[in-house]
């Protein structure tokens, strides 16, 4: 019988280099939200405030190697977290910065 430690999180995909745009950093600072919170949610497969279809597209992207997008709403502010298809980088940004 194999012992499984359920306290360890499974990595769903590589984040690559993590970066954030100046606009996103300013918003996060003003809202007192650490960038790590968004990265942890994204990396764990919590795609945030997306339609069911977009969430399913992300689940398929885990298998196919396509781009992964999460969106998180904080009041009137929306932030995106995007991991590139080749998993070389993950960027936190405002939608208008895309």
PDB file of C-alpha atoms in Angstrom:
ATOM      1  CA  UNK A   1       0.000   0.000   0.000  1.00  0.00           C
ATOM      2  CA  UNK A   2       1.332   3.426  -0.973  1.00  0.00           C
ATOM      3  CA  UNK A   3       1.036   6.341   1.429  1.00  0.00           C
ATOM      4  CA  UNK A   4      -0.239   9.588  -0.067  1.00  0.00           C
ATOM      5  CA  UNK A   5       0.309  12.961   1.579  1.00  0.00           C
ATOM      6  CA  UNK A   6      -2.844  14.956   0.844  1.00  0.00           C
ATOM      7  CA  UNK A   7      -1.360  18.125   2.356  1.00  0.00           C
ATOM      8  CA  UNK A   8       0.893  18.686  -0.656  1.00  0.00           C
ATOM      9  CA  UNK A   9      -0.500  20.650  -3.566  1.00  0.00           C
ATOM     10  CA  UNK A  10       0.003  19.207  -7.014  1.00  0.00           C
ATOM     11  CA  UNK A  11       1.546  21.549  -9.532  1.00  0.00           C
ATOM     12  CA  UNK A  12      -0.825  21.744 -12.510  1.00  0.00           C
ATOM     13  CA  UNK A  13       1.617  23.526 -14.841  1.00  0.00           C
ATOM     14  CA  UNK A  14       4.790  25.587 -14.884  1.00  0.00           C
ATOM     15  CA  UNK A  15       4.393  29.318 -14.382  1.00  0.00           C
ATOM     16  CA  UNK A  16       7.738  30.168 -15.967  1.00  0.00           C
ATOM     17  CA  UNK A  17       9.018  33.661 -15.217  1.00  0.00           C
ATOM     18  CA  UNK A  18       6.400  35.622 -13.266  1.00  0.00           C
ATOM     19  CA  UNK A  19       5.961  39.314 -14.043  1.00  0.00           C
ATOM     20  CA  UNK A  20       3.383  42.040 -13.541  1.00  0.00           C
ATOM     21  CA  UNK A  21       2.667  45.233 -15.414  1.00  0.00           C
ATOM     22  CA  UNK A  22       3.112  48.579 -13.644  1.00  0.00           C
ATOM     23  CA  UNK A  23      -0.655  49.172 -13.789  1.00  0.00           C
ATOM     24  CA  UNK A  24      -1.427  45.837 -12.169  1.00  0.00           C
ATOM     25  CA  UNK A  25       1.198  46.391  -9.476  1.00  0.00           C
ATOM     26  CA  UNK A  26      -0.294  49.793  -8.645  1.00  0.00           C
ATOM     27  CA  UNK A  27      -3.811  48.341  -8.369  1.00  0.00           C
ATOM     28  CA  UNK A  28      -2.616  45.445  -6.215  1.00  0.00           C
ATOM     29  CA  UNK A  29      -0.742  47.860  -3.948  1.00  0.00           C
ATOM     30  CA  UNK A  30      -3.800  50.118  -3.590  1.00  0.00           C
ATOM     31  CA  UNK A  31      -6.036  47.122  -2.797  1.00  0.00           C
ATOM     32  CA  UNK A  32      -3.423  45.627  -0.443  1.00  0.00           C
ATOM     33  CA  UNK A  33      -3.453  42.329  -2.365  1.00  0.00           C
ATOM     34  CA  UNK A  34      -0.161  40.416  -2.674  1.00  0.00           C
ATOM     35  CA  UNK A  35       0.768  39.235  -6.162  1.00  0.00           C
ATOM     36  CA  UNK A  36       1.402  35.808  -4.657  1.00  0.00           C
ATOM     37  CA  UNK A  37      -2.325  35.438  -3.904  1.00  0.00           C
ATOM     38  CA  UNK A  38      -3.200  35.651  -7.602  1.00  0.00           C
ATOM     39  CA  UNK A  39      -0.342  33.381  -8.627  1.00  0.00           C
ATOM     40  CA  UNK A  40      -1.274  30.707  -6.078  1.00  0.00           C
ATOM     41  CA  UNK A  41      -4.917  30.718  -7.177  1.00  0.00           C
ATOM     42  CA  UNK A  42      -3.993  30.592 -10.874  1.00  0.00           C
ATOM     43  CA  UNK A  43      -1.399  27.859 -10.367  1.00  0.00           C
ATOM     44  CA  UNK A  44      -3.865  25.732  -8.384  1.00  0.00           C
ATOM     45  CA  UNK A  45      -6.483  25.842 -11.162  1.00  0.00           C
ATOM     46  CA  UNK A  46      -8.762  28.427  -9.524  1.00  0.00           C
ATOM     47  CA  UNK A  47      -9.508  30.316 -12.730  1.00  0.00           C
ATOM     48  CA  UNK A  48     -11.481  32.993 -10.895  1.00  0.00           C
ATOM     49  CA  UNK A  49     -14.295  34.944 -12.483  1.00  0.00           C
ATOM     50  CA  UNK A  50     -14.601  33.264 -15.887  1.00  0.00           C
ATOM     51  CA  UNK A  51     -17.498  31.658 -17.708  1.00  0.00           C
ATOM     52  CA  UNK A  52     -17.836  27.890 -17.481  1.00  0.00           C
ATOM     53  CA  UNK A  53     -16.707  27.676 -21.116  1.00  0.00           C
ATOM     54  CA  UNK A  54     -13.534  29.643 -20.426  1.00  0.00           C
ATOM     55  CA  UNK A  55     -12.803  27.535 -17.356  1.00  0.00           C
ATOM     56  CA  UNK A  56     -13.186  24.385 -19.460  1.00  0.00           C
ATOM     57  CA  UNK A  57     -10.873  25.902 -22.093  1.00  0.00           C
ATOM     58  CA  UNK A  58      -8.245  26.366 -19.370  1.00  0.00           C
ATOM     59  CA  UNK A  59      -8.691  22.758 -18.261  1.00  0.00           C
ATOM     60  CA  UNK A  60      -8.156  21.642 -21.856  1.00  0.00           C
ATOM     61  CA  UNK A  61      -5.128  23.966 -22.142  1.00  0.00           C
ATOM     62  CA  UNK A  62      -3.489  22.008 -19.332  1.00  0.00           C
ATOM     63  CA  UNK A  63      -3.473  19.030 -21.687  1.00  0.00           C
ATOM     64  CA  UNK A  64      -2.945  20.746 -25.030  1.00  0.00           C
ATOM     65  CA  UNK A  65      -0.368  23.337 -24.017  1.00  0.00           C
ATOM     66  CA  UNK A  66      -2.452  26.369 -24.960  1.00  0.00           C
ATOM     67  CA  UNK A  67      -2.421  29.713 -23.157  1.00  0.00           C
ATOM     68  CA  UNK A  68      -4.096  29.799 -19.717  1.00  0.00           C
ATOM     69  CA  UNK A  69      -6.077  32.841 -18.558  1.00  0.00           C
ATOM     70  CA  UNK A  70      -7.508  33.535 -15.122  1.00  0.00           C
ATOM     71  CA  UNK A  71      -9.544  36.606 -14.208  1.00  0.00           C
ATOM     72  CA  UNK A  72     -10.129  37.937 -10.710  1.00  0.00           C
ATOM     73  CA  UNK A  73     -12.645  40.652  -9.829  1.00  0.00           C
ATOM     74  CA  UNK A  74     -12.036  42.965  -6.869  1.00  0.00           C
ATOM     75  CA  UNK A  75     -14.923  45.419  -6.705  1.00  0.00           C
ATOM     76  CA  UNK A  76     -14.812  47.387  -9.948  1.00  0.00           C
ATOM     77  CA  UNK A  77     -11.279  46.207 -10.725  1.00  0.00           C
ATOM     78  CA  UNK A  78     -10.521  43.160 -12.841  1.00  0.00           C
ATOM     79  CA  UNK A  79      -7.083  41.584 -13.060  1.00  0.00           C
ATOM     80  CA  UNK A  80      -5.916  38.939 -15.472  1.00  0.00           C
ATOM     81  CA  UNK A  81      -3.232  36.292 -14.974  1.00  0.00           C
ATOM     82  CA  UNK A  82      -1.974  34.788 -18.237  1.00  0.00           C
ATOM     83  CA  UNK A  83       0.442  31.896 -18.641  1.00  0.00           C
ATOM     84  CA  UNK A  84       1.936  31.630 -22.117  1.00  0.00           C
ATOM     85  CA  UNK A  85       1.349  28.511 -24.202  1.00  0.00           C
ATOM     86  CA  UNK A  86       4.994  27.446 -23.863  1.00  0.00           C
ATOM     87  CA  UNK A  87       4.856  28.009 -20.070  1.00  0.00           C
ATOM     88  CA  UNK A  88       7.820  30.392 -20.301  1.00  0.00           C
ATOM     89  CA  UNK A  89       6.092  33.256 -18.473  1.00  0.00           C
ATOM     90  CA  UNK A  90       3.068  34.226 -16.426  1.00  0.00           C
ATOM     91  CA  UNK A  91       1.929  37.846 -16.408  1.00  0.00           C
ATOM     92  CA  UNK A  92      -0.416  39.700 -14.065  1.00  0.00           C
ATOM     93  CA  UNK A  93      -2.070  42.605 -15.877  1.00  0.00           C
ATOM     94  CA  UNK A  94      -5.128  44.770 -16.274  1.00  0.00           C
ATOM     95  CA  UNK A  95      -7.359  43.786 -19.214  1.00  0.00           C
ATOM     96  CA  UNK A  96      -6.747  47.162 -20.873  1.00  0.00           C
ATOM     97  CA  UNK A  97      -3.004  46.449 -20.825  1.00  0.00           C
ATOM     98  CA  UNK A  98      -3.373  43.331 -22.985  1.00  0.00           C
TER      99      UNK A  98
END
